[in-house]
Coordinates of C-alpha atoms in Angstrom, one line a residue:
M1 CA 149.0 181.5 214.6
V2 CA 149.5 182.8 218.1
I3 CA 148.3 186.5 218.9
V4 CA 150.3 188.4 221.5
T5 CA 148.8 191.8 222.5
G6 CA 151.2 194.2 224.3
A7 CA 153.8 192.8 222.0
N8 CA 155.7 196.1 221.9
G9 CA 155.9 196.2 225.7
F10 CA 157.7 194.6 228.5
I11 CA 156.1 191.3 229.3
G12 CA 154.5 191.1 225.8
S13 CA 157.9 191.3 224.1
A14 CA 159.3 188.7 226.4
M15 CA 156.5 186.5 225.6
V16 CA 157.3 186.7 221.9
W17 CA 161.1 185.9 222.8
Q18 CA 159.7 182.8 224.8
L19 CA 157.7 181.7 221.8
N20 CA 160.6 182.2 219.4
S21 CA 162.7 180.1 221.8
A22 CA 160.2 177.3 221.5
G23 CA 160.3 177.5 217.7
V24 CA 157.1 179.5 217.2
V25 CA 157.5 182.3 214.7
N26 CA 153.9 182.5 213.1
I27 CA 152.9 185.3 215.6
V28 CA 150.7 188.4 215.2
C29 CA 152.3 191.2 217.3
V30 CA 149.7 193.6 218.5
D31 CA 150.2 196.9 220.4
S32 CA 148.8 200.5 220.6
I33 CA 152.5 201.6 220.2
N34 CA 153.5 201.0 216.6
L35 CA 157.0 200.2 215.2
K36 CA 157.4 203.7 213.9
K37 CA 157.3 204.9 217.4
R38 CA 159.3 202.1 219.1
N39 CA 161.1 199.1 217.0
Q40 CA 163.7 198.1 219.5
L41 CA 161.9 195.3 221.5
L42 CA 160.9 193.5 218.3
A43 CA 163.8 194.2 216.1
N44 CA 165.4 190.7 216.9
K45 CA 162.1 188.7 217.2
K46 CA 160.6 186.5 214.4
Y47 CA 156.9 187.3 213.7
S48 CA 154.6 187.2 210.9
H49 CA 152.5 190.5 211.3
F50 CA 152.3 193.5 213.6
W51 CA 148.7 195.0 213.9
E52 CA 147.8 198.2 215.9
K53 CA 145.6 197.7 218.9
N54 CA 142.6 199.3 217.3
E55 CA 142.9 196.9 214.3
L56 CA 142.7 193.7 216.3
I57 CA 138.9 193.3 216.9
E58 CA 138.0 194.4 213.6
K59 CA 140.0 191.8 211.9
L60 CA 139.0 189.1 214.2
N61 CA 135.4 189.9 213.5
S62 CA 136.0 189.9 209.7
G63 CA 135.9 186.1 209.7
N64 CA 139.2 186.0 208.0
Y65 CA 140.9 184.5 210.9
D66 CA 138.2 182.0 212.4
N67 CA 140.3 179.0 211.9
K68 CA 143.8 180.3 211.8
V69 CA 144.2 181.5 215.4
E70 CA 145.8 179.0 218.0
W71 CA 145.8 180.9 221.0
I72 CA 145.5 184.6 222.1
I73 CA 148.1 186.0 224.7
H74 CA 146.6 189.2 225.9
M75 CA 149.3 191.2 227.8
G76 CA 148.2 194.6 226.5
A77 CA 146.7 197.1 229.0
C78 CA 147.1 200.4 230.5
S79 CA 149.4 199.2 233.3
S80 CA 149.8 202.6 235.2
T81 CA 148.8 202.1 238.7
T82 CA 148.5 206.0 239.1
E83 CA 145.9 206.3 236.0
M84 CA 142.8 208.0 237.4
D85 CA 140.7 208.0 234.3
V86 CA 138.2 205.3 235.2
E87 CA 136.4 205.4 231.8
F88 CA 139.8 204.9 230.1
L89 CA 140.8 202.0 232.1
K90 CA 137.4 200.3 231.8
E91 CA 137.8 200.6 228.0
N92 CA 141.3 199.3 227.9
N93 CA 141.5 196.9 230.7
T94 CA 137.9 195.5 231.1
D95 CA 136.0 195.9 228.1
Y96 CA 138.7 195.2 225.5
T97 CA 139.6 192.0 227.5
R98 CA 135.9 191.0 227.4
K99 CA 135.7 191.2 223.8
L100 CA 138.7 188.9 223.2
F101 CA 137.4 186.4 225.7
Q102 CA 134.1 186.3 224.1
W103 CA 135.8 185.8 220.7
C104 CA 137.9 183.1 222.0
T105 CA 134.8 181.3 223.7
K106 CA 132.8 181.7 220.3
H107 CA 135.9 180.1 218.3
E108 CA 137.0 177.6 220.9
I109 CA 140.6 179.2 221.2
P110 CA 142.7 179.3 224.2
F111 CA 142.9 182.5 226.1
L112 CA 145.5 183.9 228.4
Y113 CA 145.3 187.4 230.0
A114 CA 147.3 189.6 232.3
S115 CA 145.4 190.3 235.6
S116 CA 147.5 191.8 238.4
A117 CA 148.5 191.4 241.9
A118 CA 147.1 194.9 242.4
V119 CA 143.5 193.2 242.8
Y120 CA 144.7 192.0 246.4
G121 CA 144.7 195.7 247.7
N122 CA 146.4 196.3 251.0
G123 CA 146.8 192.5 251.6
E124 CA 144.5 192.2 254.5
N125 CA 142.6 189.4 252.8
G126 CA 145.8 187.6 251.7
F127 CA 147.1 187.0 248.3
D128 CA 145.5 183.7 247.6
D129 CA 144.0 182.9 243.9
H130 CA 141.6 180.5 245.4
T131 CA 139.8 183.3 247.2
P132 CA 136.8 184.8 245.6
A133 CA 138.0 187.8 243.4
E134 CA 135.0 190.0 244.9
A135 CA 136.5 189.6 248.4
F136 CA 139.4 192.0 247.7
E137 CA 139.4 195.8 247.8
P138 CA 141.9 197.1 245.2
L139 CA 143.7 200.4 246.4
N140 CA 143.5 202.2 242.9
P141 CA 141.5 202.6 239.8
Y142 CA 143.8 200.2 238.0
G143 CA 143.7 197.4 240.4
R144 CA 139.7 197.7 240.3
S145 CA 139.8 197.5 236.4
K146 CA 141.8 194.3 236.6
S147 CA 139.6 193.0 239.5
E148 CA 136.3 193.6 237.7
F149 CA 137.4 191.6 234.6
D150 CA 138.6 188.7 237.0
V151 CA 135.1 188.9 238.5
W152 CA 133.3 188.7 235.3
A153 CA 135.3 186.1 233.8
L154 CA 134.8 183.7 236.9
L155 CA 131.0 184.1 236.4
Q156 CA 130.8 183.0 232.8
K157 CA 129.3 179.8 232.0
K158 CA 130.5 179.7 228.5
T159 CA 134.4 180.1 228.3
P160 CA 137.3 179.4 226.0
P161 CA 138.5 175.7 226.2
Q162 CA 141.4 176.9 228.3
W163 CA 141.5 180.4 229.8
Y164 CA 144.1 181.8 232.5
G165 CA 144.3 185.1 234.2
V166 CA 147.7 185.6 235.5
R167 CA 148.3 187.9 238.5
F168 CA 151.7 189.2 238.2
F169 CA 153.6 190.4 241.2
N170 CA 156.6 192.5 240.9
V171 CA 157.9 191.5 237.7
Y172 CA 161.4 192.9 236.6
G173 CA 163.9 191.8 233.9
P174 CA 165.0 192.8 230.3
N175 CA 162.7 194.6 228.0
E176 CA 161.1 196.8 230.7
Y177 CA 163.3 199.7 229.3
F178 CA 160.4 201.9 228.1
K179 CA 158.1 201.5 231.1
E180 CA 159.4 204.9 232.6
S181 CA 157.8 205.5 236.1
M182 CA 156.2 202.1 236.0
S183 CA 159.7 200.0 235.6
S184 CA 160.9 198.0 238.4
V185 CA 162.9 199.2 241.3
V186 CA 165.8 197.0 240.1
Y187 CA 165.9 199.1 236.7
K188 CA 165.4 202.3 238.7
A189 CA 168.2 201.5 241.1
F190 CA 170.6 200.4 238.6
H191 CA 170.5 203.9 236.8
E192 CA 170.2 205.8 240.0
I193 CA 173.3 204.1 241.6
N194 CA 175.2 204.6 238.1
K195 CA 174.4 208.3 238.3
T196 CA 174.7 209.1 242.0
K197 CA 176.3 206.2 243.5
K198 CA 173.3 206.2 246.1
L199 CA 169.9 204.9 246.1
K200 CA 166.9 206.6 247.6
L201 CA 164.3 204.2 249.4
F202 CA 161.2 205.3 251.4
K203 CA 161.4 205.3 255.2
S204 CA 158.7 203.1 256.8
H205 CA 155.7 205.0 258.0
R206 CA 154.6 201.8 260.1
S207 CA 156.1 200.9 263.3
D208 CA 155.9 197.4 262.7
Y209 CA 158.3 197.7 259.6
E210 CA 162.0 198.9 259.7
D211 CA 163.2 201.2 257.1
G212 CA 163.8 199.0 253.9
K213 CA 162.1 196.1 255.5
Q214 CA 158.9 196.5 253.6
K215 CA 158.5 193.2 251.6
R216 CA 157.4 192.4 247.8
D217 CA 157.2 189.2 245.9
F218 CA 159.7 189.9 243.2
V219 CA 159.7 187.6 240.1
Y220 CA 161.8 187.5 237.1
V221 CA 160.2 187.9 233.7
K222 CA 161.9 184.6 232.5
D223 CA 160.1 182.8 235.0
C224 CA 156.8 184.4 234.1
T225 CA 156.9 183.7 230.3
N226 CA 158.1 180.1 231.0
W227 CA 155.0 179.5 233.1
M228 CA 152.6 181.1 230.5
M229 CA 154.0 178.8 228.0
E230 CA 153.9 175.9 230.5
M231 CA 150.0 176.5 231.2
K232 CA 149.0 176.0 227.5
Q233 CA 151.3 173.0 227.1
K234 CA 150.2 171.3 230.1
K235 CA 146.4 172.3 229.8
I236 CA 146.3 172.9 233.5
P237 CA 142.7 173.6 234.9
S238 CA 141.4 177.0 233.6
G239 CA 140.9 179.9 236.1
I240 CA 143.1 182.8 237.7
Y241 CA 146.7 182.0 238.8
N242 CA 149.3 184.1 240.7
L243 CA 152.6 184.5 239.1
G244 CA 155.0 185.4 241.8
F245 CA 158.3 183.8 243.3
G246 CA 156.1 182.7 246.4
T247 CA 158.5 184.3 248.9
A248 CA 158.6 187.9 249.9
R249 CA 161.9 189.8 249.9
T250 CA 162.8 193.1 251.4
W251 CA 163.6 196.4 249.7
L252 CA 167.0 196.0 251.3
D253 CA 167.7 192.6 249.9
L254 CA 167.0 194.1 246.5
A255 CA 169.1 197.0 246.8
G256 CA 172.1 194.9 248.3
N257 CA 172.0 192.6 245.2
V258 CA 172.0 195.7 242.9
F259 CA 174.9 197.3 244.5
Q260 CA 176.7 194.1 244.7
N261 CA 176.5 193.4 241.0
M262 CA 177.7 196.9 240.4
N263 CA 180.6 196.2 242.5
R264 CA 179.7 199.4 244.7
E265 CA 179.3 199.9 248.6
M266 CA 175.5 199.9 249.6
D267 CA 174.7 203.5 250.5
I268 CA 171.0 204.2 250.9
N269 CA 169.6 207.7 251.1
W270 CA 166.3 207.4 253.0
I271 CA 163.4 209.7 252.0
E272 CA 159.8 210.5 253.2
M273 CA 157.1 208.7 251.5
P274 CA 154.9 211.2 249.7
E275 CA 151.6 211.8 251.5
N276 CA 149.5 210.9 248.6
I277 CA 150.7 207.4 248.2
R278 CA 151.1 206.5 252.0
K279 CA 147.3 205.1 252.2
Q280 CA 147.9 203.0 249.1
Y281 CA 151.3 201.7 249.8
Q282 CA 151.7 198.0 250.1
Y283 CA 154.0 196.9 253.1
F284 CA 153.8 193.2 252.3
T285 CA 153.2 191.0 249.1
E286 CA 153.6 187.4 248.7
A287 CA 152.0 185.4 246.2
K288 CA 150.3 182.2 247.5
M289 CA 151.5 179.6 244.8
T290 CA 149.8 176.5 245.9
K291 CA 147.3 176.4 243.0
M292 CA 150.3 176.6 240.6
W293 CA 152.1 173.6 242.3
N294 CA 149.0 171.7 242.6
A295 CA 148.6 171.9 238.9
K296 CA 152.1 170.3 238.4
M297 CA 153.7 173.7 237.3
S298 CA 157.4 174.0 237.5
K299 CA 159.0 175.9 240.4
P300 CA 160.6 179.3 239.6
K301 CA 164.1 179.0 238.3
W302 CA 165.3 182.6 239.2
S303 CA 165.8 183.6 242.8
L304 CA 166.3 187.2 243.5
E305 CA 169.9 186.8 243.7
D306 CA 170.1 185.1 240.4
G307 CA 167.7 187.2 238.7
I308 CA 169.2 190.4 239.4
K309 CA 172.8 189.0 238.5
D310 CA 171.5 187.9 235.2
Y311 CA 169.5 191.0 234.5
L312 CA 172.7 193.4 235.3
Q313 CA 175.4 191.4 234.0
N314 CA 173.8 190.0 230.7
Y315 CA 171.4 193.1 229.9
L316 CA 171.7 196.5 232.0
L317 CA 175.4 196.4 232.1
K318 CA 175.4 195.6 228.2
N319 CA 173.7 198.9 227.3
E320 CA 170.3 197.5 228.1
A321 CA 170.4 194.5 225.7
I322 CA 167.1 193.2 224.4
L323 CA 165.9 189.8 225.4

């Protein structure tokens, strides 16, 4: 069986969809948000069990699943970049992941976990997954919690037979409907334009970037889940990998595509960036994808234009259809 944590969230539920698409249905879905609180994302999926997050470690340590687990895909975490409770982040993002890594090591089970591009900080040391993890300075406690686990994992002499830490860049796509403030700008823009016919974007506070010309590496969730399946299937070398498109695009590129797919004229309302986020705001992110391509992984299938079109036409404009 395959265990997917964070299965009742954005990327986790999309990964269950990807597994189902490949004919995998013996899946244990794990999440801190149970099905009584939210059942929409998993309602159309095939899986064998749902466990709450606090049950997983206990069940694994019981010995009842020692020869039954084929793979653990750990997407569950506190994903809020504004969370300031360091102990909470340590417990949920660092210590919990360590326990799963150690269990997979002991039982020789492949392990894949979600890291984050937040580990790269302001980008002054680049966005290269070859660079030692301790070389980066994350801008917030969330990024530090992810970085601390990356550093620890890379130091381990004993590891799972295959293990992968995936650093997600700006992921967008169906099933992100419950992320609230952490949802993608594509999702937020769609709803804002629907409501006001305009879109608010932050002005630039750096002279080397015009308003709206700040750049991000936007990657469609369907590419991310496809790559995660491919890593296991191809048995690429263990380690940490960037998951991004590999080409940075501007906020204006994103906005223009959303307006176009909604058949509206682009109308941007430029607003001041709040003082409290100016120091941690990233003006440029771009995943260095050489390591992925050297491992003979497939290239992304969804450009920003194609991804936004698919997302809006087949999901958002259809009452937030579930993947």
